PDB file of C-alpha atoms in Angstrom:
ATOM      1  CA  UNK K   1     -12.196  18.299 -11.644  1.00 79.00           C
ATOM      2  CA  UNK K   2     -12.259  22.000 -10.986  1.00 87.00           C
ATOM      3  CA  UNK K   3     -13.431  21.858  -7.336  1.00 90.00           C
ATOM      4  CA  UNK K   4     -10.584  19.470  -6.464  1.00 87.00           C
ATOM      5  CA  UNK K   5      -8.036  21.694  -8.212  1.00 90.00           C
ATOM      6  CA  UNK K   6      -9.410  24.711  -6.345  1.00 93.00           C
ATOM      7  CA  UNK K   7      -9.004  22.865  -3.039  1.00 94.00           C
ATOM      8  CA  UNK K   8      -5.444  21.845  -3.927  1.00 93.00           C
ATOM      9  CA  UNK K   9      -4.550  25.452  -4.748  1.00 94.00           C
ATOM     10  CA  UNK K  10      -6.107  26.639  -1.493  1.00 94.00           C
ATOM     11  CA  UNK K  11      -4.019  24.152   0.487  1.00 95.00           C
ATOM     12  CA  UNK K  12      -0.922  25.047  -1.509  1.00 95.00           C
ATOM     13  CA  UNK K  13      -1.409  28.745  -0.725  1.00 93.00           C
ATOM     14  CA  UNK K  14      -2.154  28.184   2.972  1.00 95.00           C
ATOM     15  CA  UNK K  15       0.950  26.024   3.366  1.00 95.00           C
ATOM     16  CA  UNK K  16       3.103  28.299   1.196  1.00 93.00           C
ATOM     17  CA  UNK K  17       4.187  25.442  -1.085  1.00 92.00           C
ATOM     18  CA  UNK K  18       5.922  26.512  -4.285  1.00 91.00           C
ATOM     19  CA  UNK K  19       6.900  24.734  -7.472  1.00 87.00           C
ATOM     20  CA  UNK K  20       3.683  22.808  -8.076  1.00 86.00           C
ATOM     21  CA  UNK K  21       1.302  23.772 -10.845  1.00 84.00           C
ATOM     22  CA  UNK K  22      -2.246  22.464 -11.049  1.00 85.00           C
ATOM     23  CA  UNK K  23      -4.331  22.409 -14.181  1.00 82.00           C
ATOM     24  CA  UNK K  24      -7.220  20.753 -15.932  1.00 84.00           C
ATOM     25  CA  UNK K  25      -6.935  18.986 -19.264  1.00 85.00           C
ATOM     26  CA  UNK K  26      -8.089  16.032 -21.320  1.00 90.00           C
ATOM     27  CA  UNK K  27      -5.978  13.060 -20.213  1.00 92.00           C
ATOM     28  CA  UNK K  28      -6.021  11.787 -23.792  1.00 94.00           C
ATOM     29  CA  UNK K  29      -4.629  15.095 -25.091  1.00 93.00           C
ATOM     30  CA  UNK K  30      -2.797  16.957 -22.348  1.00 92.00           C
ATOM     31  CA  UNK K  31      -1.911  20.620 -22.982  1.00 91.00           C
ATOM     32  CA  UNK K  32       1.765  20.111 -22.037  1.00 93.00           C
ATOM     33  CA  UNK K  33       5.049  19.750 -23.866  1.00 96.00           C
ATOM     34  CA  UNK K  34       6.922  16.440 -23.987  1.00 98.00           C
ATOM     35  CA  UNK K  35       8.994  15.487 -20.952  1.00 98.00           C
ATOM     36  CA  UNK K  36       8.096  18.357 -18.636  1.00 95.00           C
ATOM     37  CA  UNK K  37       6.429  16.637 -15.667  1.00 94.00           C
ATOM     38  CA  UNK K  38       8.152  15.081 -12.690  1.00 94.00           C
ATOM     39  CA  UNK K  39       5.012  13.164 -11.774  1.00 94.00           C
ATOM     40  CA  UNK K  40       1.515  12.401 -12.961  1.00 94.00           C
ATOM     41  CA  UNK K  41      -1.141  11.171 -10.542  1.00 93.00           C
ATOM     42  CA  UNK K  42      -4.632   9.922 -11.225  1.00 94.00           C
ATOM     43  CA  UNK K  43      -6.999   8.671  -8.539  1.00 93.00           C
ATOM     44  CA  UNK K  44     -10.055   6.549  -9.248  1.00 93.00           C
ATOM     45  CA  UNK K  45     -10.260   7.732 -12.844  1.00 92.00           C
ATOM     46  CA  UNK K  46      -7.944   5.404 -14.745  1.00 96.00           C
ATOM     47  CA  UNK K  47     -10.527   2.620 -15.062  1.00 94.00           C
ATOM     48  CA  UNK K  48     -12.945   5.097 -16.680  1.00 92.00           C
ATOM     49  CA  UNK K  49     -10.649   6.249 -19.491  1.00 94.00           C
ATOM     50  CA  UNK K  50     -12.153   5.747 -22.907  1.00 92.00           C
ATOM     51  CA  UNK K  51      -8.803   4.331 -24.090  1.00 96.00           C
ATOM     52  CA  UNK K  52      -6.511   3.367 -21.200  1.00 97.00           C
ATOM     53  CA  UNK K  53      -3.502   2.659 -23.404  1.00 97.00           C
ATOM     54  CA  UNK K  54      -3.799   6.032 -25.124  1.00 97.00           C
ATOM     55  CA  UNK K  55      -4.106   7.686 -21.710  1.00 97.00           C
ATOM     56  CA  UNK K  56      -0.961   5.903 -20.509  1.00 98.00           C
ATOM     57  CA  UNK K  57       0.908   6.960 -23.650  1.00 97.00           C
ATOM     58  CA  UNK K  58      -0.118  10.562 -23.112  1.00 97.00           C
ATOM     59  CA  UNK K  59       0.922  10.499 -19.452  1.00 97.00           C
ATOM     60  CA  UNK K  60       4.265   8.929 -20.401  1.00 98.00           C
ATOM     61  CA  UNK K  61       4.776  11.569 -23.115  1.00 98.00           C
ATOM     62  CA  UNK K  62       4.682  14.455 -20.652  1.00 97.00           C
ATOM     63  CA  UNK K  63       6.833  12.752 -17.992  1.00 98.00           C
ATOM     64  CA  UNK K  64      10.553  13.407 -17.856  1.00 98.00           C
ATOM     65  CA  UNK K  65      12.300  10.423 -19.453  1.00 96.00           C
ATOM     66  CA  UNK K  66      13.951   8.071 -16.946  1.00 93.00           C
ATOM     67  CA  UNK K  67      12.964  10.344 -14.057  1.00 95.00           C
ATOM     68  CA  UNK K  68       9.217  11.007 -14.177  1.00 97.00           C
ATOM     69  CA  UNK K  69       6.850   8.818 -12.211  1.00 98.00           C
ATOM     70  CA  UNK K  70       3.249   7.824 -12.741  1.00 98.00           C
ATOM     71  CA  UNK K  71       1.015   7.184  -9.725  1.00 98.00           C
ATOM     72  CA  UNK K  72      -2.352   5.519 -10.247  1.00 98.00           C
ATOM     73  CA  UNK K  73      -4.633   4.966  -7.275  1.00 98.00           C
ATOM     74  CA  UNK K  74      -7.488   2.786  -8.404  1.00 97.00           C
ATOM     75  CA  UNK K  75      -9.970   0.177  -7.293  1.00 95.00           C
ATOM     76  CA  UNK K  76      -8.705  -3.354  -7.745  1.00 94.00           C
ATOM     77  CA  UNK K  77      -9.777  -6.932  -7.238  1.00 92.00           C
ATOM     78  CA  UNK K  78      -9.734  -7.713  -3.512  1.00 93.00           C
ATOM     79  CA  UNK K  79      -7.935 -10.614  -1.900  1.00 92.00           C
ATOM     80  CA  UNK K  80      -9.841 -13.875  -2.489  1.00 92.00           C
ATOM     81  CA  UNK K  81     -10.922 -14.349   1.138  1.00 94.00           C
ATOM     82  CA  UNK K  82     -12.439 -10.845   1.185  1.00 93.00           C
ATOM     83  CA  UNK K  83     -13.917 -10.876  -2.332  1.00 92.00           C
ATOM     84  CA  UNK K  84     -17.360 -12.389  -1.538  1.00 93.00           C
ATOM     85  CA  UNK K  85     -18.019  -9.852   1.226  1.00 94.00           C
ATOM     86  CA  UNK K  86     -16.687  -6.982  -0.855  1.00 94.00           C
ATOM     87  CA  UNK K  87     -18.878  -7.781  -3.841  1.00 91.00           C
ATOM     88  CA  UNK K  88     -21.946  -8.307  -1.655  1.00 93.00           C
ATOM     89  CA  UNK K  89     -21.386  -4.797  -0.320  1.00 93.00           C
ATOM     90  CA  UNK K  90     -20.483  -3.298  -3.694  1.00 91.00           C
ATOM     91  CA  UNK K  91     -23.196  -4.924  -5.819  1.00 90.00           C
ATOM     92  CA  UNK K  92     -26.095  -5.096  -3.375  1.00 90.00           C
ATOM     93  CA  UNK K  93     -25.741  -3.025  -0.224  1.00 92.00           C
ATOM     94  CA  UNK K  94     -24.066   0.114  -1.601  1.00 88.00           C
ATOM     95  CA  UNK K  95     -26.451   0.633  -4.550  1.00 88.00           C
ATOM     96  CA  UNK K  96     -29.489  -0.011  -2.358  1.00 88.00           C
ATOM     97  CA  UNK K  97     -28.353   2.393   0.377  1.00 89.00           C
ATOM     98  CA  UNK K  98     -27.242   5.021  -2.135  1.00 86.00           C
ATOM     99  CA  UNK K  99     -30.533   4.708  -3.973  1.00 87.00           C
ATOM    100  CA  UNK K 100     -32.390   5.514  -0.767  1.00 89.00           C
ATOM    101  CA  UNK K 101     -30.178   8.525  -0.099  1.00 89.00           C
ATOM    102  CA  UNK K 102     -29.682   9.896  -3.603  1.00 88.00           C
ATOM    103  CA  UNK K 103     -32.358   8.234  -5.716  1.00 85.00           C
ATOM    104  CA  UNK K 104     -29.657   7.240  -8.216  1.00 84.00           C
ATOM    105  CA  UNK K 105     -29.312   3.456  -8.173  1.00 82.00           C
ATOM    106  CA  UNK K 106     -27.764   3.299 -11.649  1.00 83.00           C
ATOM    107  CA  UNK K 107     -24.724   5.446 -10.778  1.00 81.00           C
ATOM    108  CA  UNK K 108     -23.745   3.085  -7.997  1.00 82.00           C
ATOM    109  CA  UNK K 109     -24.504   0.044 -10.119  1.00 85.00           C
ATOM    110  CA  UNK K 110     -22.128   1.513 -12.729  1.00 87.00           C
ATOM    111  CA  UNK K 111     -19.477   1.881 -10.022  1.00 87.00           C
ATOM    112  CA  UNK K 112     -19.668  -1.786  -9.081  1.00 87.00           C
ATOM    113  CA  UNK K 113     -19.736  -2.912 -12.713  1.00 90.00           C
ATOM    114  CA  UNK K 114     -16.711  -0.791 -13.651  1.00 91.00           C
ATOM    115  CA  UNK K 115     -14.736  -2.059 -10.653  1.00 91.00           C
ATOM    116  CA  UNK K 116     -15.618  -5.674 -11.393  1.00 89.00           C
ATOM    117  CA  UNK K 117     -14.576  -5.283 -15.055  1.00 90.00           C
ATOM    118  CA  UNK K 118     -11.276  -3.581 -14.198  1.00 93.00           C
ATOM    119  CA  UNK K 119      -8.150  -5.768 -14.245  1.00 94.00           C
ATOM    120  CA  UNK K 120      -6.527  -7.029 -11.079  1.00 94.00           C
ATOM    121  CA  UNK K 121      -3.132  -5.708  -9.926  1.00 96.00           C
ATOM    122  CA  UNK K 122      -1.219  -7.990 -12.288  1.00 96.00           C
ATOM    123  CA  UNK K 123      -3.383  -6.925 -15.223  1.00 96.00           C
ATOM    124  CA  UNK K 124      -3.025  -3.216 -14.499  1.00 97.00           C
ATOM    125  CA  UNK K 125       0.723  -3.685 -13.995  1.00 98.00           C
ATOM    126  CA  UNK K 126       0.879  -5.361 -17.394  1.00 98.00           C
ATOM    127  CA  UNK K 127      -0.955  -2.416 -18.993  1.00 98.00           C
ATOM    128  CA  UNK K 128       1.643  -0.005 -17.594  1.00 98.00           C
ATOM    129  CA  UNK K 129       4.541  -2.181 -18.738  1.00 98.00           C
ATOM    130  CA  UNK K 130       3.058  -2.567 -22.225  1.00 98.00           C
ATOM    131  CA  UNK K 131       2.826   1.236 -22.410  1.00 97.00           C
ATOM    132  CA  UNK K 132       6.570   1.454 -21.727  1.00 97.00           C
ATOM    133  CA  UNK K 133       6.650   2.205 -18.004  1.00 98.00           C
ATOM    134  CA  UNK K 134       9.501   0.604 -16.073  1.00 97.00           C
ATOM    135  CA  UNK K 135       9.963  -0.507 -12.487  1.00 98.00           C
ATOM    136  CA  UNK K 136       6.203  -0.896 -12.150  1.00 98.00           C
ATOM    137  CA  UNK K 137       4.944  -1.837  -8.711  1.00 98.00           C
ATOM    138  CA  UNK K 138       1.454  -2.350  -7.341  1.00 98.00           C
ATOM    139  CA  UNK K 139       0.807  -1.824  -3.653  1.00 98.00           C
ATOM    140  CA  UNK K 140      -2.446  -3.385  -2.444  1.00 97.00           C
ATOM    141  CA  UNK K 141      -4.483  -1.470   0.132  1.00 97.00           C
ATOM    142  CA  UNK K 142      -7.812  -2.003   1.893  1.00 95.00           C
ATOM    143  CA  UNK K 143      -7.561  -5.808   1.641  1.00 95.00           C
ATOM    144  CA  UNK K 144      -6.674  -5.468  -2.035  1.00 95.00           C
ATOM    145  CA  UNK K 145      -9.816  -3.576  -3.019  1.00 95.00           C
ATOM    146  CA  UNK K 146      -7.605  -0.586  -3.895  1.00 97.00           C
ATOM    147  CA  UNK K 147      -4.084  -0.502  -5.295  1.00 97.00           C
ATOM    148  CA  UNK K 148      -1.435   2.130  -5.848  1.00 98.00           C
ATOM    149  CA  UNK K 149       0.396   1.506  -9.122  1.00 98.00           C
ATOM    150  CA  UNK K 150       3.718   3.263  -9.586  1.00 98.00           C
ATOM    151  CA  UNK K 151       5.763   3.328 -12.777  1.00 98.00           C
ATOM    152  CA  UNK K 152       8.804   5.171 -14.063  1.00 98.00           C
ATOM    153  CA  UNK K 153       8.794   6.746 -17.520  1.00 96.00           C
TER     154      UNK K 153
END
């Protein structure tokens, strides 16, 4: 989103970092040539793609073959011992508290529903592999409620 890109550019300028370009585009139709990107990163947006496979294909298309890496940070299914507490928080407490603060219960209900419907680490790993990514790994974080998926084009 534009405000996040603006913040990234501000940090880039203040730290005098060169060689990184930021831009906004439709993940299902990126405005880039084939094989030009060293890396593609998406955080907490992959589960919301209209067509995840098409999005993966598009990300793979712009990555440098054999060298480009995809990084997906996304909600995941938490470890079994933590799952009941996590879903109590996610499905009941968070929407209720957010509704009091923002008046928008449905947005937070959507969040919990989309997380619950999203595949676990093995399922997301399989999606990346089916799209042609190699050396796919999934690193669980926050008791498994979040995972970093990394794949090589």
